[in-house]
Coordinates of C-alpha atoms and ligand atoms in Angstrom, one line a residue:
M713 CA 0.0 0.0 0.0
K714 CA 1.4 3.4 -1.0
P715 CA 1.9 6.0 1.8
F716 CA -0.7 8.3 0.1
S717 CA -3.5 5.8 0.3
L718 CA -2.5 4.8 3.8
C719 CA -2.8 8.4 4.7
G720 CA -6.2 8.6 3.0
L721 CA -7.3 5.5 4.8
F722 CA -6.2 7.0 8.1
F723 CA -8.1 10.2 7.3
C724 CA -11.2 8.2 6.4
V725 CA -11.0 6.3 9.7
I726 CA -10.7 9.5 11.7
F727 CA -13.5 11.1 9.7
Y728 CA -15.7 8.1 10.2
L729 CA -15.0 8.0 13.9
T730 CA -15.7 11.7 14.2
I731 CA -19.1 11.4 12.4
H732 CA -19.9 8.2 14.2
N733 CA -19.1 9.7 17.6
N734 CA -21.1 12.8 16.9
K735 CA -24.0 10.7 15.9
A736 CA -23.6 8.5 19.0
A737 CA -23.3 11.5 21.2
A738 CA -26.6 12.9 20.0
Q739 CA -28.4 9.6 20.2
N740 CA -30.9 8.7 22.9
C741 CA -30.8 5.1 23.7
N742 CA -34.5 4.5 23.8
I743 CA -34.9 6.0 20.4
N744 CA -31.9 4.1 19.1
T745 CA -33.4 0.8 20.4
A746 CA -36.6 1.6 18.6
V747 CA -35.1 2.5 15.2
Q748 CA -33.0 -0.7 15.3
L749 CA -36.3 -2.6 15.5
V750 CA -37.5 -1.3 12.1
Y751 CA -37.3 -4.3 9.8
Q752 CA -37.2 -4.4 6.0
D753 CA -38.9 -7.7 5.9
S754 CA -42.0 -6.5 7.7
I755 CA -42.1 -3.4 5.5
E756 CA -41.9 -5.5 2.4
S757 CA -44.7 -7.8 3.5
Y758 CA -47.1 -4.8 4.2
I759 CA -46.3 -3.3 0.7
Q760 CA -46.7 -6.7 -1.0
H761 CA -50.1 -7.2 0.7
L762 CA -51.3 -3.7 -0.4
E763 CA -50.0 -4.2 -3.9
D764 CA -51.8 -7.6 -4.1
Y765 CA -55.2 -5.8 -4.0
E766 CA -54.3 -4.9 -7.6
T767 CA -56.1 -1.5 -7.1
R768 CA -56.8 0.7 -4.1
F769 CA -58.4 3.4 -6.3
M770 CA -60.6 5.4 -4.0
I771 CA -63.8 4.8 -5.9
A772 CA -63.2 1.1 -6.6
P773 CA -65.5 -1.1 -4.6
N774 CA -62.8 -2.8 -2.4
R775 CA -62.0 0.2 -0.2
L776 CA -63.9 -1.0 2.8
K777 CA -62.3 -4.4 2.6
I778 CA -58.8 -2.7 2.6
A779 CA -59.7 -0.4 5.5
L780 CA -60.9 -3.4 7.5
W781 CA -57.6 -5.2 6.8
L782 CA -55.6 -2.2 7.9
G783 CA -57.7 -2.0 11.1
S784 CA -57.1 -5.7 11.9
K785 CA -53.4 -5.4 11.0
F786 CA -52.9 -2.5 13.5
N787 CA -54.7 -4.7 16.1
S788 CA -52.5 -7.7 15.3
L789 CA -49.4 -5.5 15.6
G790 CA -50.4 -4.7 19.1
I791 CA -52.5 -1.5 19.0
D792 CA -55.7 -2.1 21.0
S793 CA -57.5 1.1 20.1
V794 CA -58.3 1.2 16.4
R795 CA -61.3 2.8 14.8
I796 CA -62.6 3.4 11.3
D797 CA -63.8 6.9 10.7
T798 CA -66.4 6.8 7.9
F799 CA -67.1 9.9 5.8
E800 CA -68.8 10.8 2.5
T801 CA -67.0 12.7 -0.2
H802 CA -68.0 14.0 -3.6
T803 CA -65.6 13.3 -6.4
V804 CA -65.5 14.9 -9.8
H805 CA -62.9 13.7 -12.2
S806 CA -63.3 15.1 -15.7
N807 CA -60.5 13.1 -17.3
L808 CA -62.1 9.9 -16.2
G809 CA -65.7 11.1 -16.7
I810 CA -66.5 10.4 -13.1
D811 CA -68.8 12.4 -10.9
T812 CA -69.9 10.5 -7.8
T813 CA -70.4 10.5 -4.0
T814 CA -68.9 7.7 -2.1
K815 CA -68.4 6.5 1.5
Q816 CA -64.7 6.6 2.5
Y817 CA -62.8 5.1 5.5
N818 CA -59.9 6.6 7.5
V819 CA -58.2 4.0 9.7
V820 CA -57.0 5.5 13.0
A821 CA -54.8 3.6 15.4
T822 CA -54.3 5.3 18.8
I823 CA -51.6 4.8 21.4
P824 CA -53.0 6.8 24.4
G825 CA -50.7 9.2 26.1
I826 CA -50.7 10.9 29.5
T827 CA -52.1 14.0 27.8
K828 CA -54.5 14.4 24.9
R829 CA -52.0 16.5 22.9
K830 CA -51.4 14.6 19.7
I831 CA -48.6 13.5 17.5
I832 CA -49.8 12.0 14.2
I833 CA -47.9 9.7 11.9
C834 CA -49.8 9.2 8.6
G835 CA -49.9 8.2 4.9
H836 CA -52.7 7.5 2.4
Y837 CA -53.8 4.0 1.3
D838 CA -55.6 4.8 -1.8
S839 CA -53.8 4.6 -5.2
F840 CA -54.0 5.8 -8.7
A841 CA -52.6 4.8 -12.1
Y842 CA -53.3 6.0 -15.6
G843 CA -55.1 3.4 -17.7
D844 CA -57.9 1.7 -15.9
P845 CA -57.5 2.5 -12.2
F846 CA -60.7 0.6 -11.3
S847 CA -58.9 -2.6 -12.2
Y848 CA -55.2 -1.9 -11.8
A849 CA -53.3 0.7 -9.8
P850 CA -50.7 -1.1 -7.7
G851 CA -49.5 2.0 -5.8
A852 CA -46.6 0.3 -4.1
D853 CA -44.6 3.5 -3.6
D854 CA -47.6 5.8 -3.8
D855 CA -48.4 5.3 -1.1
A856 CA -48.2 1.7 0.2
S857 CA -44.7 2.8 1.3
G858 CA -46.1 5.5 3.6
I859 CA -48.7 3.1 5.0
A860 CA -45.9 0.6 5.6
A861 CA -44.1 3.3 7.6
C862 CA -47.3 3.7 9.7
L863 CA -47.7 -0.1 10.3
E864 CA -44.1 -0.6 11.1
S865 CA -44.1 2.4 13.5
A866 CA -47.1 0.8 15.2
R867 CA -45.3 -2.6 15.4
V868 CA -42.1 -1.0 16.9
F869 CA -44.0 1.1 19.4
S870 CA -45.9 -2.0 20.6
E871 CA -42.7 -4.0 20.8
I872 CA -41.0 -1.4 23.0
N873 CA -44.2 -0.9 24.9
L874 CA -44.1 2.8 24.3
T875 CA -46.0 4.8 26.9
P876 CA -45.9 8.3 25.4
K877 CA -46.6 11.6 27.1
N878 CA -48.5 12.7 24.0
T879 CA -51.2 10.6 22.4
V880 CA -49.9 9.1 19.2
E881 CA -52.3 8.6 16.4
I882 CA -51.2 6.5 13.4
I883 CA -53.5 7.1 10.5
A884 CA -54.0 5.4 7.2
F885 CA -56.0 8.0 5.3
A886 CA -58.5 7.4 2.5
A887 CA -59.2 9.4 -0.6
E888 CA -56.0 11.4 -1.3
E889 CA -55.6 10.9 -5.0
L890 CA -58.7 12.6 -6.2
M891 CA -58.9 15.1 -3.4
N892 CA -58.3 18.1 -5.6
Y893 CA -61.9 17.5 -6.6
G894 CA -63.5 17.1 -3.2
L895 CA -62.7 16.7 0.5
G896 CA -60.2 13.9 1.2
G897 CA -59.4 11.9 4.3
Y898 CA -56.9 14.5 5.5
D899 CA -59.3 17.4 5.2
I900 CA -62.0 15.5 7.1
H901 CA -59.7 14.5 9.9
A902 CA -58.1 18.0 10.3
A903 CA -61.5 19.7 10.1
K904 CA -62.9 17.4 12.8
A905 CA -59.9 18.0 15.0
E906 CA -60.4 21.7 14.7
V907 CA -64.1 21.5 15.7
N908 CA -63.2 19.2 18.7
N909 CA -60.5 21.7 19.7
D910 CA -57.9 18.9 19.6
T911 CA -54.3 19.9 20.1
I912 CA -52.1 18.4 17.3
D913 CA -48.5 19.3 18.0
L914 CA -46.8 17.4 15.1
V915 CA -48.0 15.6 11.9
I916 CA -45.4 13.4 10.3
H917 CA -46.7 12.8 6.8
N918 CA -45.3 9.9 4.7
D919 CA -46.1 10.0 1.0
M920 CA -43.8 8.1 -1.5
I921 CA -40.8 7.1 0.6
G922 CA -39.6 4.0 -1.3
F923 CA -37.7 5.3 -4.3
N924 CA -33.9 5.7 -3.9
D925 CA -32.4 8.2 -6.4
G926 CA -29.0 6.5 -5.8
N927 CA -27.9 9.1 -3.3
W928 CA -30.4 8.1 -0.6
T929 CA -32.0 11.5 -0.8
I930 CA -35.1 12.3 1.3
F931 CA -37.0 15.6 1.1
F932 CA -38.7 17.4 3.9
S933 CA -41.3 20.1 3.5
N934 CA -40.4 23.4 5.1
Y935 CA -43.7 25.1 5.7
P936 CA -43.7 28.6 7.2
G937 CA -44.4 28.3 10.8
C938 CA -43.3 24.7 11.0
E939 CA -39.5 25.3 10.9
S940 CA -38.9 24.0 14.4
E941 CA -40.7 20.7 13.6
T942 CA -38.8 20.5 10.2
N943 CA -35.6 20.9 12.1
L944 CA -36.6 18.1 14.5
L945 CA -37.1 15.8 11.5
A946 CA -33.8 16.9 10.0
F947 CA -32.1 16.2 13.4
V948 CA -33.4 12.7 13.6
C949 CA -32.5 12.1 10.0
D950 CA -28.9 13.0 10.7
T951 CA -28.8 11.2 14.0
Y952 CA -30.7 7.9 13.4
T953 CA -30.6 7.2 9.6
S954 CA -28.2 7.1 6.7
L955 CA -30.4 9.3 4.5
N956 CA -29.2 12.6 2.9
K957 CA -31.7 15.3 3.6
Q958 CA -33.0 18.1 1.3
F959 CA -35.7 20.7 1.9
W960 CA -38.5 21.9 -0.3
P961 CA -38.8 25.7 -0.7
P962 CA -41.0 27.0 2.1
N963 CA -44.1 27.7 0.0
M964 CA -44.1 24.3 -1.7
G965 CA -46.4 21.6 -0.4
P966 CA -49.2 19.4 -1.5
F967 CA -52.8 20.2 -0.9
A968 CA -53.1 17.2 1.3
D969 CA -50.9 18.6 4.0
R970 CA -52.4 22.1 3.8
A971 CA -55.4 20.6 5.6
F972 CA -53.1 20.5 8.7
Y973 CA -50.8 23.4 8.5
S974 CA -53.5 25.9 7.4
R975 CA -55.1 25.1 10.7
D976 CA -51.9 25.8 12.6
Y977 CA -51.1 22.1 13.2
K978 CA -47.4 21.8 12.7
S979 CA -46.7 19.4 9.9
V980 CA -43.7 17.9 8.1
Y981 CA -44.1 16.1 4.8
I982 CA -41.6 13.4 4.0
E983 CA -41.0 12.3 0.4
E984 CA -38.3 10.6 -1.8
N985 CA -36.7 12.5 -4.7
F986 CA -40.0 12.3 -6.4
D987 CA -39.0 14.2 -9.6
L988 CA -36.7 11.3 -10.6
N989 CA -39.2 8.5 -9.9
P990 CA -40.3 7.1 -13.4
N991 CA -43.2 5.0 -12.0
Y992 CA -45.4 7.7 -10.5
H993 CA -49.1 7.0 -11.1
K994 CA -48.2 4.2 -13.5
V995 CA -48.9 0.5 -13.6
T996 CA -45.2 0.1 -12.9
D997 CA -45.4 1.5 -9.4
L998 CA -44.5 -1.9 -8.0
L999 CA -42.6 -3.3 -5.0
S1000 CA -40.1 -4.8 -7.5
N1001 CA -39.3 -1.2 -8.7
M1002 CA -38.8 0.1 -5.1
D1003 CA -35.8 0.1 -2.7
V1004 CA -37.2 -1.5 0.5
S1005 CA -34.0 -0.7 2.4
F1006 CA -34.5 3.0 1.5
C1007 CA -38.1 2.7 2.7
A1008 CA -36.9 1.2 6.0
E1009 CA -34.5 4.1 6.6
A1010 CA -37.3 6.6 5.8
T1011 CA -39.6 4.7 8.2
K1012 CA -37.1 5.4 11.0
L1013 CA -37.9 9.1 10.6
S1014 CA -41.5 8.5 11.8
V1015 CA -40.4 6.3 14.7
A1016 CA -37.5 8.6 15.8
G1017 CA -39.4 11.8 15.0
A1018 CA -42.4 10.9 17.1
M1019 CA -40.2 9.7 20.0
Q1020 CA -37.9 12.7 19.9
Y1021 CA -40.8 15.1 20.0
D1022 CA -42.5 13.1 22.8
L1023 CA -39.3 13.0 24.9
F1024 CA -37.8 16.4 24.2
G1025 CA -40.3 18.6 22.2
V1026 CA -38.7 20.8 19.6
T1027 CA -36.9 23.3 21.8
T1028 CA -33.9 21.3 23.1
L1029 CA -32.3 20.5 19.8
S1030 CA -29.7 23.3 19.4
G1031 CA -28.6 23.1 23.0
E1032 CA -28.8 26.9 23.1
S1033 CA -30.6 28.8 25.8
P1034 CA -34.0 30.1 24.7
V1035 CA -34.1 33.6 23.5
F1036 CA -37.8 33.9 23.4
N1037 CA -40.6 33.2 25.8
E1038 CA -43.4 31.7 23.7
T1039 CA -46.1 32.6 26.2
T1040 CA -45.4 36.3 25.8
F1041 CA -46.3 36.3 22.1
S1042 CA -49.9 37.6 21.6
V1043 CA -52.1 39.3 19.1
Y1044 CA -55.3 41.1 20.2
P1045 CA -58.0 41.6 19.4
N1046 CA -58.4 38.5 17.3
P1047 CA -60.5 38.6 15.0
V1048 CA -58.7 41.7 13.8
Q1049 CA -60.7 44.6 12.3
E1050 CA -58.9 47.9 11.5
K1051 CA -56.0 47.3 13.8
A1052 CA -54.4 44.9 16.4
R1053 CA -51.6 44.9 18.9
I1054 CA -48.8 42.4 18.6
E1055 CA -46.8 41.8 21.8
F1056 CA -43.7 39.8 22.4
N1057 CA -40.7 39.6 24.7
L1058 CA -37.1 39.1 23.7
E1059 CA -34.8 37.7 26.4
T1060 CA -31.7 38.6 24.5
A1061 CA -30.9 40.9 21.5
C1062 CA -31.8 39.0 18.3
Y1063 CA -32.7 39.4 14.6
V1064 CA -36.4 39.6 14.2
D1065 CA -38.7 39.1 11.2
L1066 CA -42.4 39.7 12.0
S1067 CA -44.5 39.0 8.9
I1068 CA -48.0 38.0 7.8
Y1069 CA -48.5 34.9 5.6
D1070 CA -51.7 33.8 3.8
V1071 CA -52.9 30.2 4.1
T1072 CA -50.9 29.2 1.0
G1073 CA -47.7 30.2 2.7
Q1074 CA -47.2 33.4 0.7
K1075 CA -45.8 36.3 2.6
V1076 CA -48.3 39.2 2.3
E1077 CA -46.7 41.8 4.6
T1078 CA -43.6 42.5 6.7
I1079 CA -44.4 44.3 10.0
E1080 CA -41.0 44.4 11.7
K1081 CA -37.6 43.3 10.5
G1082 CA -34.1 43.8 11.8
K1083 CA -31.9 43.5 14.9
R1084 CA -33.8 44.3 18.1
E1085 CA -32.5 44.6 21.7
K1086 CA -33.7 42.6 24.7
G1087 CA -37.0 43.8 26.0
N1088 CA -40.8 43.9 25.7
Y1089 CA -42.3 44.8 22.4
S1090 CA -45.8 46.1 21.7
I1091 CA -46.4 46.8 18.0
E1092 CA -49.6 48.2 16.4
F1093 CA -50.6 46.5 13.2
I1094 CA -52.9 48.5 10.9
N1095 CA -55.0 46.3 8.7
D1096 CA -55.3 48.1 5.4
N1097 CA -56.7 45.3 3.2
L1098 CA -56.6 41.8 4.7
N1099 CA -59.8 39.8 4.9
G1100 CA -59.9 36.1 6.0
F1101 CA -57.4 33.7 7.7
Y1102 CA -53.7 34.6 8.0
F1103 CA -50.7 33.7 10.0
I1104 CA -48.6 36.2 11.9
N1105 CA -45.2 34.7 12.0
L1106 CA -42.4 35.8 14.3
R1107 CA -39.0 34.5 13.1
I1108 CA -36.1 34.8 15.4
D1109 CA -32.4 34.7 14.4
N1110 CA -33.5 33.2 11.1
K1111 CA -34.3 29.8 12.6
I1112 CA -37.0 29.7 15.2
N1113 CA -40.6 30.5 14.3
Y1114 CA -43.6 31.3 16.3
T1115 CA -47.0 31.5 14.6
K1116 CA -50.4 32.9 15.5
K1117 CA -53.4 32.3 13.4
I1118 CA -55.6 35.4 12.9
F1119 CA -58.9 36.0 11.3
T1120 CA -59.2 39.5 9.8
H1121 CA -62.5 41.1 9.0
R1122 CA -62.7 44.7 7.9
P1123 CA -66.3 45.9 8.7
Ligands
ZN213 ZN1 -49.5 10.0 -2.7

């Protein structure tokens, strides 16, 4: 061996040890135990079973049968509390000449926590493929892969006998693929949660997590107001998986997830390098065209993400002392008519960006921006032209976000 390559080898070993030690130092042993229990074999068997239905098209007649199987599967994996939420949705699909109302079935598996605050892990079980989706739409990656992550999370949590502080809901949603034409499973669930005043602290959303672009790339959404939760998923990605992470631009996100984050439920969407997947919505979306080991790595994000949040919340990641006391951030009155007062307290000097976003994540107005000293702030906001739901977002030092939902109504 030549000295040069020896040196290179030495460097690699040191580099590996450094990375490895950094990872190990950040790891929590309970979470580490759980992610080690994520098995490729089980993930493969769930996806195979779902593919074997041949179609899971949301208006094909087998949807109740699939929902019942999912319910009994959650039971057999050790989750005692499973329910089927039935709802009706109207679908219009001009390409397919379909205009119909159907009954749909969300499958909700619950691990009760000490509190009723919720962490949701979810995916959608319906599928679509061009051709004749009534008879064939295998949907192995879209989104049996996400459902496999849900089932495997349930299995692992049962195996470690997880007793969370937060209530963990693992949900196989119905009716995603045609939802641009009506209310899908996500909308129904999120709307119901809002009516019930449920507190949902984190939604981990798995949609298409089985295609490996060759670089093990996983994408995270980065919704305005959800940066802390996105950082949490990025942290568990670095700490517990071998995936390489990327982020979508802040304003990008599928309609499905908007059901949650537009209601101020913090949400992170996890997806493969979708642009490169040649099988999307095709009859070739098959297990044989997926990388199950990639799907297993991506599944660890749900297991570790939910546990990390449950154990530590989102605030302890950086190890820095908090610069902001969340309880001091207020907007009143709300609903807002001509004007409102926004108050917050900075515990150290920091860079502040106080802005308003609409429900699609577009910034509509900047109220305050720049370096501000430690102290109490009370800012008058004059509403010139906003009507409807908006978010007031306070971004601190370009990394931490606090969001208040407001309803504006000019008389
Ligand atoms: Zn999908």
